[in-house]
N, CA, C and O atoms as a GROMACS GRO file, in nm:
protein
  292
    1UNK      N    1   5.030   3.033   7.600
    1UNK     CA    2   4.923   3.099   7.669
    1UNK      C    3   4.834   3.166   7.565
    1UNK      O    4   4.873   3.235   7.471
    2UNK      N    5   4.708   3.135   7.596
    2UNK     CA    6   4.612   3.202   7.468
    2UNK      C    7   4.508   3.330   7.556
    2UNK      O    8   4.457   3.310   7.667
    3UNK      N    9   4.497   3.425   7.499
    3UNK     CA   10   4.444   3.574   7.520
    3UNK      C   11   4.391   3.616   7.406
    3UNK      O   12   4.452   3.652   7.305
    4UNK      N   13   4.226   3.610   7.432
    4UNK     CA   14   4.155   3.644   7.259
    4UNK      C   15   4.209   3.578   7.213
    4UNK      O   16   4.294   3.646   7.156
    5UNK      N   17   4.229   3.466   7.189
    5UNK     CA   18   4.256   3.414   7.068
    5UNK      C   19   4.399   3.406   7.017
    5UNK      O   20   4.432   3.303   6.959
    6UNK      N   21   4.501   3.518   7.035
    6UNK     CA   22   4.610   3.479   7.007
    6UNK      C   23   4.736   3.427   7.146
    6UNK      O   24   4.719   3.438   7.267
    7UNK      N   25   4.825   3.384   7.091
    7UNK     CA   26   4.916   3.319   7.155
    7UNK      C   27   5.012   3.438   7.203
    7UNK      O   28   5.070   3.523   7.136
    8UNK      N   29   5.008   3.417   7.332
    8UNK     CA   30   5.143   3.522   7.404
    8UNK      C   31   5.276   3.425   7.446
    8UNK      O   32   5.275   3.307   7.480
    9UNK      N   33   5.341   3.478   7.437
    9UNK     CA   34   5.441   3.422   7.506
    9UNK      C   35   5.478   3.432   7.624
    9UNK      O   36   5.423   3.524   7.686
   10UNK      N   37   5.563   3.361   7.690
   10UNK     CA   38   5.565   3.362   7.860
   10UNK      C   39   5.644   3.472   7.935
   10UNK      O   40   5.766   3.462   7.933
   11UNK      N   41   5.604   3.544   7.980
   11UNK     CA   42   5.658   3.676   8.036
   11UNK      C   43   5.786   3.654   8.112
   11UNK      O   44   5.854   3.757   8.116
   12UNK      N   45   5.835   3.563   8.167
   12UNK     CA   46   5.963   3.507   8.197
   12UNK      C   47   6.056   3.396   8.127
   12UNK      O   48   6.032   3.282   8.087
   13UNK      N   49   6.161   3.468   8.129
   13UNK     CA   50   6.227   3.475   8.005
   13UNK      C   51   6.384   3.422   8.101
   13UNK      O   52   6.451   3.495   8.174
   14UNK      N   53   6.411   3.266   8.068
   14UNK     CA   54   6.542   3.220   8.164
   14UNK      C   55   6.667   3.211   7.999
   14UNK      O   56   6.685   3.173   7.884
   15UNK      N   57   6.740   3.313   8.167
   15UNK     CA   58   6.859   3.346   8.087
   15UNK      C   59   7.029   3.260   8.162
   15UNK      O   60   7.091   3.292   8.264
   16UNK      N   61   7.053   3.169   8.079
   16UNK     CA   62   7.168   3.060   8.169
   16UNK      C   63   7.289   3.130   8.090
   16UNK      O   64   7.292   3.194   7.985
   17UNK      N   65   7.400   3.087   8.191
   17UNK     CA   66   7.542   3.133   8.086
   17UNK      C   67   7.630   2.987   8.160
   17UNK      O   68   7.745   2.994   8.202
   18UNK      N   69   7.548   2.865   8.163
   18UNK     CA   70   7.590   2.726   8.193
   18UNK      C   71   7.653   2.667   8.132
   18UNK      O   72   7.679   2.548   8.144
   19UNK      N   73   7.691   2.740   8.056
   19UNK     CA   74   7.792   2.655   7.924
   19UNK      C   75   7.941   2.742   7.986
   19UNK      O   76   8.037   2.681   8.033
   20UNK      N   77   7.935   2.873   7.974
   20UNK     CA   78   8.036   2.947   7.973
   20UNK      C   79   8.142   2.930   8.146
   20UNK      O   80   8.255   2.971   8.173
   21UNK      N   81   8.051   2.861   8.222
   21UNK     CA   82   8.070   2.837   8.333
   21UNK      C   83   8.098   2.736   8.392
   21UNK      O   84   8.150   2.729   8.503
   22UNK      N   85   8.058   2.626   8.303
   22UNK     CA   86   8.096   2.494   8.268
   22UNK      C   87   8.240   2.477   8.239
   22UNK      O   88   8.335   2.425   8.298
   23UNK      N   89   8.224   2.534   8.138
   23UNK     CA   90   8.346   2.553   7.996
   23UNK      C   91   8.490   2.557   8.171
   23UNK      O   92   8.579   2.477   8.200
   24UNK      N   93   8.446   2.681   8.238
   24UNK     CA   94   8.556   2.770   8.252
   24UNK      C   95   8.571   2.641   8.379
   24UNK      O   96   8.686   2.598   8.381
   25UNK      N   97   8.498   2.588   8.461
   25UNK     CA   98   8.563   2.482   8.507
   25UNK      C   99   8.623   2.394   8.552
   25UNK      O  100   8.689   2.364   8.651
   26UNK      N  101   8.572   2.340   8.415
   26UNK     CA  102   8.656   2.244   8.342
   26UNK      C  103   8.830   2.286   8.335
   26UNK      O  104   8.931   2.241   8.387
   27UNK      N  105   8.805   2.374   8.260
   27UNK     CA  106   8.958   2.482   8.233
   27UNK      C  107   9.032   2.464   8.336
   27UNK      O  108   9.149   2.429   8.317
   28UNK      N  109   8.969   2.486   8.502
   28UNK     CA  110   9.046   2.534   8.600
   28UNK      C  111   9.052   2.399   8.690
   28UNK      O  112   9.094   2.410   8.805
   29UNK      N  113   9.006   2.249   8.633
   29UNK     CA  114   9.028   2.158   8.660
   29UNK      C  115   9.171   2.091   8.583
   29UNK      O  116   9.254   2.007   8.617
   30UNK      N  117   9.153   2.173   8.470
   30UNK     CA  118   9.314   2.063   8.415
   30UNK      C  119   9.464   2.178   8.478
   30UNK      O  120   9.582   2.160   8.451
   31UNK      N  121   9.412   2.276   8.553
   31UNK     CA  122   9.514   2.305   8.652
   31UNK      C  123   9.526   2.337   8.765
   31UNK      O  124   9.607   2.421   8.805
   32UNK      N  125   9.444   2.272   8.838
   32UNK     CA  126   9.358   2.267   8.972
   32UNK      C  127   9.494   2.218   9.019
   32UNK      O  128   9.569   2.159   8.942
   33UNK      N  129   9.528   2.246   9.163
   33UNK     CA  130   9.605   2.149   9.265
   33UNK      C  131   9.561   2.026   9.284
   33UNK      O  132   9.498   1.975   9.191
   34UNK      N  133   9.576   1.970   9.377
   34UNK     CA  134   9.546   1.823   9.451
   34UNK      C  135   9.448   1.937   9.568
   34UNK      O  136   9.339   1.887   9.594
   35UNK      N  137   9.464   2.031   9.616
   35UNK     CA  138   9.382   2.069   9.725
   35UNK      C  139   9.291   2.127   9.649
   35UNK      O  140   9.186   2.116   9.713
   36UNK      N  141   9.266   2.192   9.531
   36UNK     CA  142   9.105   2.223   9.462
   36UNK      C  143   9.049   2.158   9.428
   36UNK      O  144   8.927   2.170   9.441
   37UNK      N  145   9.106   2.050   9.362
   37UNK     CA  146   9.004   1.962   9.320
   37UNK      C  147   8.912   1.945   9.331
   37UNK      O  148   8.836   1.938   9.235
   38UNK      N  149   8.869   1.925   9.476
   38UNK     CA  150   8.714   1.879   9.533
   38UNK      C  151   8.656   2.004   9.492
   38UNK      O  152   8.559   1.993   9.417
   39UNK      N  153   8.688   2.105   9.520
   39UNK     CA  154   8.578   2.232   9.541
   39UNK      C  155   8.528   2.218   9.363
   39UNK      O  156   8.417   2.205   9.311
   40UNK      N  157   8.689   2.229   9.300
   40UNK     CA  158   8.620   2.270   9.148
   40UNK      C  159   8.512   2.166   9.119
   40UNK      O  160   8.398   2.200   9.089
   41UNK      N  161   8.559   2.012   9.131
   41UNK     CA  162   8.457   1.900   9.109
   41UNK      C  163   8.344   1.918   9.154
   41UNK      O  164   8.250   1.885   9.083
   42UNK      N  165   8.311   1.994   9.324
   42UNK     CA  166   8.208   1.990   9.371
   42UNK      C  167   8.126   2.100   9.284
   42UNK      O  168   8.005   2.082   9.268
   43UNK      N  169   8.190   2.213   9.230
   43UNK     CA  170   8.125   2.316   9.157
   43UNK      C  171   8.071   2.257   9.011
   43UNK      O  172   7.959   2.250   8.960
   44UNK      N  173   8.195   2.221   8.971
   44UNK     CA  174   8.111   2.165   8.842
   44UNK      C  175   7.989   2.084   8.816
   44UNK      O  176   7.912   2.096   8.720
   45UNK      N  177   7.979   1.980   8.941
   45UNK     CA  178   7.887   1.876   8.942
   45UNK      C  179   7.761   1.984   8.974
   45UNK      O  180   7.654   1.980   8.913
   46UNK      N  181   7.791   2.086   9.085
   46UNK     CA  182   7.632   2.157   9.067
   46UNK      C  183   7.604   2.234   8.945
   46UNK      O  184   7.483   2.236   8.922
   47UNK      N  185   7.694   2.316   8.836
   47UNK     CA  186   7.622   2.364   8.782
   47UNK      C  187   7.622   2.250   8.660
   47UNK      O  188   7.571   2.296   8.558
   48UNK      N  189   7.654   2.152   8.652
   48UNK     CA  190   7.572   2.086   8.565
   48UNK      C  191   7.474   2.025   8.605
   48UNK      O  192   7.418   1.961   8.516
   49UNK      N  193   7.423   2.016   8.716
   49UNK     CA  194   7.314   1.982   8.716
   49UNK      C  195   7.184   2.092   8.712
   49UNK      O  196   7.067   2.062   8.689
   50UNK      N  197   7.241   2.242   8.743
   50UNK     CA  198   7.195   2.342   8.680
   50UNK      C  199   7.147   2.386   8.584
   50UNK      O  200   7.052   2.462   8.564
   51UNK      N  201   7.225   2.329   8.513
   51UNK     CA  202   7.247   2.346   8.332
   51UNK      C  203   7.133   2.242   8.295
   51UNK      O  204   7.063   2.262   8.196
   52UNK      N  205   7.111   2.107   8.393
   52UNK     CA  206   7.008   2.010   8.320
   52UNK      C  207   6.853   2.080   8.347
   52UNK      O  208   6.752   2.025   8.304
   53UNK      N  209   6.850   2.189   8.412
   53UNK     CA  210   6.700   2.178   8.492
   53UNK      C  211   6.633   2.196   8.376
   53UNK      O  212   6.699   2.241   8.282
   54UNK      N  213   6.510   2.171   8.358
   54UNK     CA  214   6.445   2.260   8.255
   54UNK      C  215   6.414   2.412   8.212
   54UNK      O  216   6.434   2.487   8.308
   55UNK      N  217   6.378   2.471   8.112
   55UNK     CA  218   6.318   2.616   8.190
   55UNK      C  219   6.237   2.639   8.230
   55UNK      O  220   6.206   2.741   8.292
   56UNK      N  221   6.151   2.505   8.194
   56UNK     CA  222   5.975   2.548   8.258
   56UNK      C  223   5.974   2.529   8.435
   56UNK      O  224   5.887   2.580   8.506
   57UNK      N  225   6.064   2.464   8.477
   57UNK     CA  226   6.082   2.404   8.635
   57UNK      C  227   6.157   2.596   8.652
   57UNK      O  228   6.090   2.689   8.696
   58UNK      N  229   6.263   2.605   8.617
   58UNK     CA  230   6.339   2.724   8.617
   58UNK      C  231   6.245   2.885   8.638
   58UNK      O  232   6.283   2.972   8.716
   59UNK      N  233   6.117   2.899   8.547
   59UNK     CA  234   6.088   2.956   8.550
   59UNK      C  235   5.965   2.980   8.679
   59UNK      O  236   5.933   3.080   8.743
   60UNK      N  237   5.907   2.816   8.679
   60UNK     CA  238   5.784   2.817   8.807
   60UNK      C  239   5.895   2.864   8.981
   60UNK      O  240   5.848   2.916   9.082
   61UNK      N  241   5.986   2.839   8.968
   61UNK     CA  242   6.056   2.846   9.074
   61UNK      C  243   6.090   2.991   9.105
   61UNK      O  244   6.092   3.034   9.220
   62UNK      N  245   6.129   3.096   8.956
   62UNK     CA  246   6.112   3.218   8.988
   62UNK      C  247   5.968   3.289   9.043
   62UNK      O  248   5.947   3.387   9.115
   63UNK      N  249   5.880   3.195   8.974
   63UNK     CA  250   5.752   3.280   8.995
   63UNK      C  251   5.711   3.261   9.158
   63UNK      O  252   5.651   3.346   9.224
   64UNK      N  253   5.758   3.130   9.208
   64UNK     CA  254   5.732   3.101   9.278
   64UNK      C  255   5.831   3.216   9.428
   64UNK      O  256   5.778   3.247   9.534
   65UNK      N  257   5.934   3.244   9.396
   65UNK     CA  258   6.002   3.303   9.450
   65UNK      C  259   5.999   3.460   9.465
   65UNK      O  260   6.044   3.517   9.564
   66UNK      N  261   5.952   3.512   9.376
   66UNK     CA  262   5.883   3.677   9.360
   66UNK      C  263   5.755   3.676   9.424
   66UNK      O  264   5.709   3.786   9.454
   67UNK      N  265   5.650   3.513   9.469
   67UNK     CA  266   5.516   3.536   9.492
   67UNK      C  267   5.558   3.563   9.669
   67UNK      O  268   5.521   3.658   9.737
   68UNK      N  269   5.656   3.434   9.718
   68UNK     CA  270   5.649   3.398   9.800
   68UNK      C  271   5.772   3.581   9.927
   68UNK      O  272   5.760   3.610  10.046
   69UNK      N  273   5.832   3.622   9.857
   69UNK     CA  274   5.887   3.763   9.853
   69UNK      C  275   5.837   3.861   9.916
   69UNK      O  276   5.885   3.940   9.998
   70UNK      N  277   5.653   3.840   9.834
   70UNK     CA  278   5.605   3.951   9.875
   70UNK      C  279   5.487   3.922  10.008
   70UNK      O  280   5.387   3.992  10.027
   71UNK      N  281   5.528   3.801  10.090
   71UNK     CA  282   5.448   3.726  10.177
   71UNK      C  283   5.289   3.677  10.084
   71UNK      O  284   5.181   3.683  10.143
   72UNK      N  285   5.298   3.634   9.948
   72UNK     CA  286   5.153   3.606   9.926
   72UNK      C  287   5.243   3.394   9.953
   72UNK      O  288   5.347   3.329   9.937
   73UNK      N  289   5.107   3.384   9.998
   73UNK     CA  290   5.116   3.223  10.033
   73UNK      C  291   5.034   3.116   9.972
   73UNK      O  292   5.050   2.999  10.006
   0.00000   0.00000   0.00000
C-alpha cells in the first residue's frame, strides 16, 4: 500500500498456530481408537486445509467480517 509515497504495510496481521495443531493431531491419530478416528481425520483434513488458505484470502475475509459486524453492506 503506498501513502505519500512511502510503502505501509497491511494493518492486518494473520496469526496461524496450523502447524502446532496439525502436529498435535497427527499425535492423537497414532493413538486414536477405532471410534476417533473419523473425528481426528475429519479434524485434521480441515485444518489442513486451513493451513493452505492464503493470508491475503485470510485477511479479506477478516475485513470482510468486522465490515459486515457492524451492519455496513
Amino acid at each position: 500500500m503506498m501513502a505519500f509515497g512511502k510503502r505501509q504495510e497491511p494493518a492486518v496481521i494473520v496469526v496461524r498456530d496450523t502447524d502446532t495443531i496439525t502436529t498435535a493431531l497427527h499425535q492423537a491419530l497414532g493413538t486414536a481408537s477405532p471410534e476417533e478416528r473419523p473425528g481426528l481425520e475429519r479434524a485434521l483434513a480441515v485444518a489442513t486445509e486451513v493451513a493452505n488458505t492464503p493470508d491475503a484470502e485470510l485477511r479479506a475475509r477478516w475485513v470482510h467480517d468486522r465490515l459486515a459486524s457492524t451492519g455496513y453492506a
